Amino acid sequence: MMQTFTEFSTNAILKIGDEELLAPYKKATQPHLYTFIRTNNSRAEIVVDSIPYTIEPKSILALTVVQYFQFVSGKDLVVYQFNPEFYCIKDHDQEVSCAGLLFFGNVHIPIMELSLEESRKFNTLHDVFLDEFETKDTIQAEMLRMLMARFIIISTRLLKAKEGFVETATNAKIDLLREFNILVESHFKTEHNVAFYADKLFKSPKTLSNTFAKLNTSPLKLIHERIVLETKRLLIYTDKTAKEIAYEVGFEDASHLSRLFKKQTQLSPSEFKKQLQKAS
């Protein structure tokens, strides 16, 4: 069972399903989607960054877009997957954002065990998710984002309440990538150069690039992706001009932002805005 929500205006994707949704990950790969796996009455076996994990019954595990993930076994699972455009394009409190504790919060692989009452609450929330998938109207996307925000808030509370919760990472490369993403989240509107972030992390730009290359990405690519996400948000949710948006995300010349935006989306900001208007 799998259901997929897509939104043209943002390229947002949300997938909800069971273990069939994890079939493409029989071989270790990067999902490029934020992923939650919830077990019910049986355990699941997975491998993350070449480390095997057992998800006990009635538990939730959260994965980022960059971890190498392999699904080994499991049944009767509930799986949620979404891309940055679905959730990260919206403003959220730091703890429950895409740079929050569950994703880039510099934590061990987060696995939260659920009590019977907590499991019941997640089952109820899942039913609301499925019901909302059947409701095709102009606020469906916003409702699905609100439900995902609720899911993440509850999961974050469980993680913070977990005995022995420590904000440390076990993998040096992933640790560095998370720290970098958190810095980008805080400074991307004013700092576009890799050297700034390398200095904050006490690394050389070359060290960052070499480390991230092993994760199939680059520091500059991550900075640019965050700028483009913010530009999309401002185009969608505000009436600001291209020049105003460019200034807000740190470009004195709007043409520089336009070139970056088009390189990533194949559309200029004005073309993107026109397509939004046609779709509305």
PDB file of C-alpha atoms in Angstrom:
ATOM      1  CA  MET A   1       0.000   0.000   0.000  1.00  0.00           C
ATOM      2  CA  MET A   2       1.410   3.374  -1.001  1.00  0.00           C
ATOM      3  CA  GLN A   3      -0.051   6.824  -1.472  1.00  0.00           C
ATOM      4  CA  THR A   4       1.822   9.775  -2.957  1.00  0.00           C
ATOM      5  CA  PHE A   5       1.040  13.478  -2.727  1.00  0.00           C
ATOM      6  CA  THR A   6       2.733  15.874  -5.138  1.00  0.00           C
ATOM      7  CA  GLU A   7       2.473  19.641  -5.443  1.00  0.00           C
ATOM      8  CA  PHE A   8       3.442  21.252  -8.724  1.00  0.00           C
ATOM      9  CA  SER A   9       4.158  24.700  -7.328  1.00  0.00           C
ATOM     10  CA  THR A  10       6.910  23.501  -4.976  1.00  0.00           C
ATOM     11  CA  ASN A  11       7.841  20.066  -6.396  1.00  0.00           C
ATOM     12  CA  ALA A  12       6.801  18.768  -2.974  1.00  0.00           C
ATOM     13  CA  ILE A  13       6.466  15.015  -2.477  1.00  0.00           C
ATOM     14  CA  LEU A  14       4.954  13.106   0.437  1.00  0.00           C
ATOM     15  CA  LYS A  15       4.710   9.322   0.405  1.00  0.00           C
ATOM     16  CA  ILE A  16       2.840   7.183   2.906  1.00  0.00           C
ATOM     17  CA  GLY A  17       2.884   3.413   2.835  1.00  0.00           C
ATOM     18  CA  ASP A  18       4.018   0.176   4.402  1.00  0.00           C
ATOM     19  CA  GLU A  19       7.110  -1.975   3.875  1.00  0.00           C
ATOM     20  CA  GLU A  20       6.469  -1.968   0.113  1.00  0.00           C
ATOM     21  CA  LEU A  21       7.617   1.659   0.148  1.00  0.00           C
ATOM     22  CA  LEU A  22      11.034   0.424   1.296  1.00  0.00           C
ATOM     23  CA  ALA A  23      11.438  -2.153  -1.484  1.00  0.00           C
ATOM     24  CA  PRO A  24      13.796   0.130  -3.514  1.00  0.00           C
ATOM     25  CA  TYR A  25      16.217   0.088  -0.577  1.00  0.00           C
ATOM     26  CA  LYS A  26      17.074  -3.607  -0.516  1.00  0.00           C
ATOM     27  CA  LYS A  27      20.509  -2.363  -1.563  1.00  0.00           C
ATOM     28  CA  ALA A  28      22.071   0.458   0.444  1.00  0.00           C
ATOM     29  CA  THR A  29      21.344   3.831  -1.114  1.00  0.00           C
ATOM     30  CA  GLN A  30      20.583   7.426  -0.172  1.00  0.00           C
ATOM     31  CA  PRO A  31      16.802   7.935  -0.271  1.00  0.00           C
ATOM     32  CA  HIS A  32      17.129  11.719  -0.807  1.00  0.00           C
ATOM     33  CA  LEU A  33      13.916  11.814   1.222  1.00  0.00           C
ATOM     34  CA  TYR A  34      13.398  12.332   4.927  1.00  0.00           C
ATOM     35  CA  THR A  35      12.090   8.989   6.166  1.00  0.00           C
ATOM     36  CA  PHE A  36      10.178   7.763   9.208  1.00  0.00           C
ATOM     37  CA  ILE A  37       9.707   4.036   9.848  1.00  0.00           C
ATOM     38  CA  ARG A  38       7.215   2.998  12.538  1.00  0.00           C
ATOM     39  CA  THR A  39       6.869  -0.607  13.678  1.00  0.00           C
ATOM     40  CA  ASN A  40       3.689  -2.084  15.091  1.00  0.00           C
ATOM     41  CA  ASN A  41       3.712  -5.609  16.508  1.00  0.00           C
ATOM     42  CA  SER A  42       6.921  -6.928  14.950  1.00  0.00           C
ATOM     43  CA  ARG A  43      10.493  -5.730  14.643  1.00  0.00           C
ATOM     44  CA  ALA A  44      12.330  -4.476  11.577  1.00  0.00           C
ATOM     45  CA  GLU A  45      15.951  -4.883  10.561  1.00  0.00           C
ATOM     46  CA  ILE A  46      17.773  -2.123   8.683  1.00  0.00           C
ATOM     47  CA  VAL A  47      21.317  -0.935   7.983  1.00  0.00           C
ATOM     48  CA  VAL A  48      22.228   2.768   8.180  1.00  0.00           C
ATOM     49  CA  ASP A  49      25.669   3.948   7.110  1.00  0.00           C
ATOM     50  CA  SER A  50      26.796   0.286   7.215  1.00  0.00           C
ATOM     51  CA  ILE A  51      25.679  -0.138  10.843  1.00  0.00           C
ATOM     52  CA  PRO A  52      22.857  -2.667  11.451  1.00  0.00           C
ATOM     53  CA  TYR A  53      19.901  -1.594  13.566  1.00  0.00           C
ATOM     54  CA  THR A  54      16.944  -3.467  15.002  1.00  0.00           C
ATOM     55  CA  ILE A  55      13.757  -1.425  15.355  1.00  0.00           C
ATOM     56  CA  GLU A  56      11.803  -3.101  18.132  1.00  0.00           C
ATOM     57  CA  PRO A  57       7.991  -3.391  17.998  1.00  0.00           C
ATOM     58  CA  LYS A  58       6.110  -0.144  18.621  1.00  0.00           C
ATOM     59  CA  SER A  59       9.016   2.163  17.790  1.00  0.00           C
ATOM     60  CA  ILE A  60       9.849   4.989  15.369  1.00  0.00           C
ATOM     61  CA  LEU A  61      13.118   5.598  13.552  1.00  0.00           C
ATOM     62  CA  ALA A  62      14.002   8.803  11.673  1.00  0.00           C
ATOM     63  CA  LEU A  63      16.424   9.067   8.737  1.00  0.00           C
ATOM     64  CA  THR A  64      17.865  12.065   6.938  1.00  0.00           C
ATOM     65  CA  VAL A  65      18.220  12.577   3.201  1.00  0.00           C
ATOM     66  CA  VAL A  66      21.943  11.835   3.234  1.00  0.00           C
ATOM     67  CA  GLN A  67      22.303   8.602   5.177  1.00  0.00           C
ATOM     68  CA  TYR A  68      22.901   5.382   3.278  1.00  0.00           C
ATOM     69  CA  PHE A  69      19.941   3.173   4.091  1.00  0.00           C
ATOM     70  CA  GLN A  70      19.255  -0.514   3.476  1.00  0.00           C
ATOM     71  CA  PHE A  71      16.005  -2.270   4.334  1.00  0.00           C
ATOM     72  CA  VAL A  72      16.619  -5.857   5.448  1.00  0.00           C
ATOM     73  CA  SER A  73      13.306  -7.097   6.835  1.00  0.00           C
ATOM     74  CA  GLY A  74      10.076  -6.045   8.505  1.00  0.00           C
ATOM     75  CA  LYS A  75       6.314  -6.276   8.133  1.00  0.00           C
ATOM     76  CA  ASP A  76       3.231  -4.329   9.157  1.00  0.00           C
ATOM     77  CA  LEU A  77       5.271  -1.114   8.991  1.00  0.00           C
ATOM     78  CA  VAL A  78       4.103   2.481   8.617  1.00  0.00           C
ATOM     79  CA  VAL A  79       6.449   4.553   6.461  1.00  0.00           C
ATOM     80  CA  TYR A  80       6.483   8.282   5.723  1.00  0.00           C
ATOM     81  CA  GLN A  81       8.838   9.889   3.225  1.00  0.00           C
ATOM     82  CA  PHE A  82       9.027  13.496   2.080  1.00  0.00           C
ATOM     83  CA  ASN A  83      11.446  15.759   0.257  1.00  0.00           C
ATOM     84  CA  PRO A  84      12.748  19.127   1.506  1.00  0.00           C
ATOM     85  CA  GLU A  85      10.249  20.960  -0.705  1.00  0.00           C
ATOM     86  CA  PHE A  86       7.355  19.376   1.186  1.00  0.00           C
ATOM     87  CA  TYR A  87       8.292  20.310   4.741  1.00  0.00           C
ATOM     88  CA  CYS A  88      11.503  22.349   4.814  1.00  0.00           C
ATOM     89  CA  ILE A  89      10.076  25.136   2.676  1.00  0.00           C
ATOM     90  CA  LYS A  90       7.917  26.166   5.613  1.00  0.00           C
ATOM     91  CA  ASP A  91       9.097  27.976   8.740  1.00  0.00           C
ATOM     92  CA  HIS A  92       9.321  25.823  11.844  1.00  0.00           C
ATOM     93  CA  ASP A  93      10.752  26.087  15.317  1.00  0.00           C
ATOM     94  CA  GLN A  94      14.419  25.076  15.289  1.00  0.00           C
ATOM     95  CA  GLU A  95      13.850  21.838  17.227  1.00  0.00           C
ATOM     96  CA  VAL A  96      11.269  20.516  14.754  1.00  0.00           C
ATOM     97  CA  SER A  97      12.693  21.941  11.534  1.00  0.00           C
ATOM     98  CA  CYS A  98      14.646  20.019   8.935  1.00  0.00           C
ATOM     99  CA  ALA A  99      17.729  21.026  10.900  1.00  0.00           C
ATOM    100  CA  GLY A 100      16.133  19.897  14.142  1.00  0.00           C
ATOM    101  CA  LEU A 101      16.883  17.093  16.568  1.00  0.00           C
ATOM    102  CA  LEU A 102      15.381  14.309  14.472  1.00  0.00           C
ATOM    103  CA  PHE A 103      17.315  15.100  11.320  1.00  0.00           C
ATOM    104  CA  PHE A 104      20.324  17.389  11.589  1.00  0.00           C
ATOM    105  CA  GLY A 105      20.378  17.828  15.362  1.00  0.00           C
ATOM    106  CA  ASN A 106      23.708  16.072  15.764  1.00  0.00           C
ATOM    107  CA  VAL A 107      22.205  12.982  17.422  1.00  0.00           C
ATOM    108  CA  HIS A 108      22.632   9.239  17.338  1.00  0.00           C
ATOM    109  CA  ILE A 109      20.279   7.461  14.933  1.00  0.00           C
ATOM    110  CA  PRO A 110      17.028   8.367  16.694  1.00  0.00           C
ATOM    111  CA  ILE A 111      14.825   5.405  17.618  1.00  0.00           C
ATOM    112  CA  MET A 112      11.891   6.186  19.904  1.00  0.00           C
ATOM    113  CA  GLU A 113      10.030   3.405  21.716  1.00  0.00           C
ATOM    114  CA  LEU A 114       6.293   3.943  22.099  1.00  0.00           C
ATOM    115  CA  SER A 115       3.988   3.109  24.955  1.00  0.00           C
ATOM    116  CA  LEU A 116       0.601   1.573  24.148  1.00  0.00           C
ATOM    117  CA  GLU A 117      -1.016   5.000  24.522  1.00  0.00           C
ATOM    118  CA  GLU A 118       1.596   6.685  22.308  1.00  0.00           C
ATOM    119  CA  SER A 119       1.183   3.954  19.698  1.00  0.00           C
ATOM    120  CA  ARG A 120      -2.574   4.532  19.755  1.00  0.00           C
ATOM    121  CA  LYS A 121      -2.042   8.275  19.162  1.00  0.00           C
ATOM    122  CA  PHE A 122       0.186   7.593  16.158  1.00  0.00           C
ATOM    123  CA  ASN A 123      -2.384   5.159  14.751  1.00  0.00           C
ATOM    124  CA  THR A 124      -5.044   7.860  15.057  1.00  0.00           C
ATOM    125  CA  LEU A 125      -2.779  10.422  13.383  1.00  0.00           C
ATOM    126  CA  HIS A 126      -2.078   7.965  10.564  1.00  0.00           C
ATOM    127  CA  ASP A 127      -5.810   7.538   9.965  1.00  0.00           C
ATOM    128  CA  VAL A 128      -6.128  11.331   9.672  1.00  0.00           C
ATOM    129  CA  PHE A 129      -3.242  11.353   7.178  1.00  0.00           C
ATOM    130  CA  LEU A 130      -4.987   8.747   5.023  1.00  0.00           C
ATOM    131  CA  ASP A 131      -8.277  10.618   5.208  1.00  0.00           C
ATOM    132  CA  GLU A 132      -6.580  13.844   4.143  1.00  0.00           C
ATOM    133  CA  PHE A 133      -5.052  12.095   1.130  1.00  0.00           C
ATOM    134  CA  GLU A 134      -8.614  11.552  -0.092  1.00  0.00           C
ATOM    135  CA  THR A 135      -9.543  15.226   0.362  1.00  0.00           C
ATOM    136  CA  LYS A 136      -8.593  16.969  -2.866  1.00  0.00           C
ATOM    137  CA  ASP A 137      -8.924  20.710  -2.357  1.00  0.00           C
ATOM    138  CA  THR A 138      -6.835  23.882  -2.311  1.00  0.00           C
ATOM    139  CA  ILE A 139      -5.707  23.476   1.299  1.00  0.00           C
ATOM    140  CA  GLN A 140      -4.766  19.811   1.124  1.00  0.00           C
ATOM    141  CA  ALA A 141      -1.042  20.569   0.981  1.00  0.00           C
ATOM    142  CA  GLU A 142      -1.224  22.817   4.020  1.00  0.00           C
ATOM    143  CA  MET A 143      -3.197  20.220   5.964  1.00  0.00           C
ATOM    144  CA  LEU A 144      -0.687  17.481   5.133  1.00  0.00           C
ATOM    145  CA  ARG A 145       2.176  19.737   6.223  1.00  0.00           C
ATOM    146  CA  MET A 146       0.383  20.474   9.490  1.00  0.00           C
ATOM    147  CA  LEU A 147      -0.080  16.750  10.108  1.00  0.00           C
ATOM    148  CA  MET A 148       3.583  16.076   9.390  1.00  0.00           C
ATOM    149  CA  ALA A 149       4.561  18.913  11.723  1.00  0.00           C
ATOM    150  CA  ARG A 150       2.443  17.281  14.432  1.00  0.00           C
ATOM    151  CA  PHE A 151       4.089  13.916  13.768  1.00  0.00           C
ATOM    152  CA  ILE A 152       7.543  15.495  14.045  1.00  0.00           C
ATOM    153  CA  ILE A 153       6.674  17.460  17.189  1.00  0.00           C
ATOM    154  CA  ILE A 154       5.424  14.324  18.965  1.00  0.00           C
ATOM    155  CA  SER A 155       8.469  12.339  17.836  1.00  0.00           C
ATOM    156  CA  THR A 156      10.835  15.100  18.971  1.00  0.00           C
ATOM    157  CA  ARG A 157       9.219  15.149  22.418  1.00  0.00           C
ATOM    158  CA  LEU A 158       9.679  11.386  22.669  1.00  0.00           C
ATOM    159  CA  LEU A 159      13.329  11.703  21.652  1.00  0.00           C
ATOM    160  CA  LYS A 160      14.018  14.422  24.220  1.00  0.00           C
ATOM    161  CA  ALA A 161      12.319  12.355  26.934  1.00  0.00           C
ATOM    162  CA  LYS A 162      14.352   9.274  26.051  1.00  0.00           C
ATOM    163  CA  GLU A 163      16.585   8.108  28.871  1.00  0.00           C
ATOM    164  CA  GLY A 164      20.233   8.747  28.096  1.00  0.00           C
ATOM    165  CA  PHE A 165      19.457  11.125  25.200  1.00  0.00           C
ATOM    166  CA  VAL A 166      22.758  12.705  24.174  1.00  0.00           C
ATOM    167  CA  GLU A 167      23.263  15.077  21.257  1.00  0.00           C
ATOM    168  CA  THR A 168      26.323  13.397  19.783  1.00  0.00           C
ATOM    169  CA  ALA A 169      26.953  11.711  16.487  1.00  0.00           C
ATOM    170  CA  THR A 170      28.650   8.378  15.839  1.00  0.00           C
ATOM    171  CA  ASN A 171      29.773   9.050  12.301  1.00  0.00           C
ATOM    172  CA  ALA A 172      32.290  11.841  11.746  1.00  0.00           C
ATOM    173  CA  LYS A 173      31.224  12.599   8.160  1.00  0.00           C
ATOM    174  CA  ILE A 174      27.519  12.668   9.010  1.00  0.00           C
ATOM    175  CA  ASP A 175      28.299  14.711  12.111  1.00  0.00           C
ATOM    176  CA  LEU A 176      30.127  17.295  10.021  1.00  0.00           C
ATOM    177  CA  LEU A 177      27.336  17.382   7.452  1.00  0.00           C
ATOM    178  CA  ARG A 178      24.715  17.976  10.138  1.00  0.00           C
ATOM    179  CA  GLU A 179      26.742  20.776  11.707  1.00  0.00           C
ATOM    180  CA  PHE A 180      27.172  22.321   8.280  1.00  0.00           C
ATOM    181  CA  ASN A 181      23.432  22.140   7.560  1.00  0.00           C
ATOM    182  CA  ILE A 182      22.598  23.776  10.864  1.00  0.00           C
ATOM    183  CA  LEU A 183      25.023  26.614  10.086  1.00  0.00           C
ATOM    184  CA  VAL A 184      23.575  26.997   6.588  1.00  0.00           C
ATOM    185  CA  GLU A 185      20.077  27.188   8.077  1.00  0.00           C
ATOM    186  CA  SER A 186      21.216  30.079  10.263  1.00  0.00           C
ATOM    187  CA  HIS A 187      23.368  32.013   7.781  1.00  0.00           C
ATOM    188  CA  PHE A 188      22.342  31.197   4.195  1.00  0.00           C
ATOM    189  CA  LYS A 189      20.681  34.590   3.695  1.00  0.00           C
ATOM    190  CA  THR A 190      23.923  36.451   4.300  1.00  0.00           C
ATOM    191  CA  GLU A 191      26.742  33.965   3.698  1.00  0.00           C
ATOM    192  CA  HIS A 192      26.995  32.169   0.362  1.00  0.00           C
ATOM    193  CA  ASN A 193      30.679  31.211   0.397  1.00  0.00           C
ATOM    194  CA  VAL A 194      31.940  27.829   1.584  1.00  0.00           C
ATOM    195  CA  ALA A 195      34.912  29.513   3.282  1.00  0.00           C
ATOM    196  CA  PHE A 196      32.638  31.133   5.881  1.00  0.00           C
ATOM    197  CA  TYR A 197      31.187  27.781   6.975  1.00  0.00           C
ATOM    198  CA  ALA A 198      34.549  26.039   6.834  1.00  0.00           C
ATOM    199  CA  ASP A 199      35.950  28.676   9.195  1.00  0.00           C
ATOM    200  CA  LYS A 200      33.035  28.184  11.615  1.00  0.00           C
ATOM    201  CA  LEU A 201      33.676  24.434  11.580  1.00  0.00           C
ATOM    202  CA  PHE A 202      37.462  24.848  11.935  1.00  0.00           C
ATOM    203  CA  LYS A 203      37.970  23.069   8.623  1.00  0.00           C
ATOM    204  CA  SER A 204      39.432  24.105   5.299  1.00  0.00           C
ATOM    205  CA  PRO A 205      37.066  24.475   2.323  1.00  0.00           C
ATOM    206  CA  LYS A 206      38.968  21.641   0.639  1.00  0.00           C
ATOM    207  CA  THR A 207      38.400  19.330   3.627  1.00  0.00           C
ATOM    208  CA  LEU A 208      34.672  20.077   3.531  1.00  0.00           C
ATOM    209  CA  SER A 209      34.486  19.429  -0.201  1.00  0.00           C
ATOM    210  CA  ASN A 210      36.422  16.169   0.044  1.00  0.00           C
ATOM    211  CA  THR A 211      34.309  14.942   2.957  1.00  0.00           C
ATOM    212  CA  PHE A 212      31.002  15.817   1.322  1.00  0.00           C
ATOM    213  CA  ALA A 213      32.085  14.279  -1.984  1.00  0.00           C
ATOM    214  CA  LYS A 214      32.068  10.930  -0.168  1.00  0.00           C
ATOM    215  CA  LEU A 215      28.396  11.639   0.608  1.00  0.00           C
ATOM    216  CA  ASN A 216      27.621  12.493  -3.028  1.00  0.00           C
ATOM    217  CA  THR A 217      27.133  16.185  -2.451  1.00  0.00           C
ATOM    218  CA  SER A 218      29.140  19.392  -2.008  1.00  0.00           C
ATOM    219  CA  PRO A 219      29.097  22.324   0.438  1.00  0.00           C
ATOM    220  CA  LEU A 220      28.260  24.821  -2.306  1.00  0.00           C
ATOM    221  CA  LYS A 221      25.428  22.646  -3.607  1.00  0.00           C
ATOM    222  CA  LEU A 222      23.836  22.537  -0.140  1.00  0.00           C
ATOM    223  CA  ILE A 223      24.094  26.311   0.230  1.00  0.00           C
ATOM    224  CA  HIS A 224      22.538  26.863  -3.195  1.00  0.00           C
ATOM    225  CA  GLU A 225      19.741  24.361  -2.553  1.00  0.00           C
ATOM    226  CA  ARG A 226      18.778  26.191   0.652  1.00  0.00           C
ATOM    227  CA  ILE A 227      18.782  29.564  -1.127  1.00  0.00           C
ATOM    228  CA  VAL A 228      16.541  28.178  -3.876  1.00  0.00           C
ATOM    229  CA  LEU A 229      14.163  26.644  -1.329  1.00  0.00           C
ATOM    230  CA  GLU A 230      13.804  30.000   0.395  1.00  0.00           C
ATOM    231  CA  THR A 231      13.286  31.742  -2.940  1.00  0.00           C
ATOM    232  CA  LYS A 232      10.483  29.315  -3.771  1.00  0.00           C
ATOM    233  CA  ARG A 233       8.874  29.939  -0.394  1.00  0.00           C
ATOM    234  CA  LEU A 234       8.928  33.695  -0.908  1.00  0.00           C
ATOM    235  CA  LEU A 235       7.577  33.357  -4.452  1.00  0.00           C
ATOM    236  CA  ILE A 236       4.754  31.107  -3.287  1.00  0.00           C
ATOM    237  CA  TYR A 237       3.756  32.692  -0.002  1.00  0.00           C
ATOM    238  CA  THR A 238       4.502  36.400  -0.476  1.00  0.00           C
ATOM    239  CA  ASP A 239       3.952  39.115  -3.064  1.00  0.00           C
ATOM    240  CA  LYS A 240       7.569  40.258  -2.980  1.00  0.00           C
ATOM    241  CA  THR A 241       9.224  41.197  -6.237  1.00  0.00           C
ATOM    242  CA  ALA A 242      12.191  39.280  -7.634  1.00  0.00           C
ATOM    243  CA  LYS A 243      14.435  42.178  -6.612  1.00  0.00           C
ATOM    244  CA  GLU A 244      13.085  42.156  -3.040  1.00  0.00           C
ATOM    245  CA  ILE A 245      13.505  38.386  -2.783  1.00  0.00           C
ATOM    246  CA  ALA A 246      17.045  38.589  -4.127  1.00  0.00           C
ATOM    247  CA  TYR A 247      17.917  41.181  -1.488  1.00  0.00           C
ATOM    248  CA  GLU A 248      16.335  39.054   1.256  1.00  0.00           C
ATOM    249  CA  VAL A 249      18.450  36.023   0.396  1.00  0.00           C
ATOM    250  CA  GLY A 250      21.633  38.042   0.118  1.00  0.00           C
ATOM    251  CA  PHE A 251      21.969  39.065  -3.544  1.00  0.00           C
ATOM    252  CA  GLU A 252      22.489  42.707  -4.458  1.00  0.00           C
ATOM    253  CA  ASP A 253      21.851  41.893  -8.104  1.00  0.00           C
ATOM    254  CA  ALA A 254      18.608  40.008  -8.826  1.00  0.00           C
ATOM    255  CA  SER A 255      20.104  38.573 -12.006  1.00  0.00           C
ATOM    256  CA  HIS A 256      22.594  36.549  -9.950  1.00  0.00           C
ATOM    257  CA  LEU A 257      19.769  34.871  -8.027  1.00  0.00           C
ATOM    258  CA  SER A 258      17.839  34.341 -11.250  1.00  0.00           C
ATOM    259  CA  ARG A 259      20.769  32.458 -12.795  1.00  0.00           C
ATOM    260  CA  LEU A 260      21.160  30.257  -9.720  1.00  0.00           C
ATOM    261  CA  PHE A 261      17.416  29.602  -9.527  1.00  0.00           C
ATOM    262  CA  LYS A 262      17.189  28.677 -13.201  1.00  0.00           C
ATOM    263  CA  LYS A 263      20.207  26.397 -12.968  1.00  0.00           C
ATOM    264  CA  GLN A 264      18.414  24.340 -10.298  1.00  0.00           C
ATOM    265  CA  THR A 265      14.808  24.535 -11.483  1.00  0.00           C
ATOM    266  CA  GLN A 266      15.099  25.205 -15.255  1.00  0.00           C
ATOM    267  CA  LEU A 267      12.856  28.230 -14.661  1.00  0.00           C
ATOM    268  CA  SER A 268      13.602  31.834 -13.820  1.00  0.00           C
ATOM    269  CA  PRO A 269      11.857  33.213 -10.704  1.00  0.00           C
ATOM    270  CA  SER A 270       9.393  35.120 -12.926  1.00  0.00           C
ATOM    271  CA  GLU A 271       8.638  31.990 -14.984  1.00  0.00           C
ATOM    272  CA  PHE A 272       8.155  30.014 -11.778  1.00  0.00           C
ATOM    273  CA  LYS A 273       5.743  32.691 -10.514  1.00  0.00           C
ATOM    274  CA  LYS A 274       3.781  32.606 -13.782  1.00  0.00           C
ATOM    275  CA  GLN A 275       3.380  28.836 -13.547  1.00  0.00           C
ATOM    276  CA  LEU A 276       2.129  29.248  -9.981  1.00  0.00           C
ATOM    277  CA  GLN A 277      -0.488  31.697 -11.176  1.00  0.00           C
ATOM    278  CA  LYS A 278      -1.604  29.356 -13.955  1.00  0.00           C
ATOM    279  CA  ALA A 279      -1.906  26.448 -11.534  1.00  0.00           C
ATOM    280  CA  SER A 280      -3.936  28.412  -8.979  1.00  0.00           C
TER     281      SER A 280
END
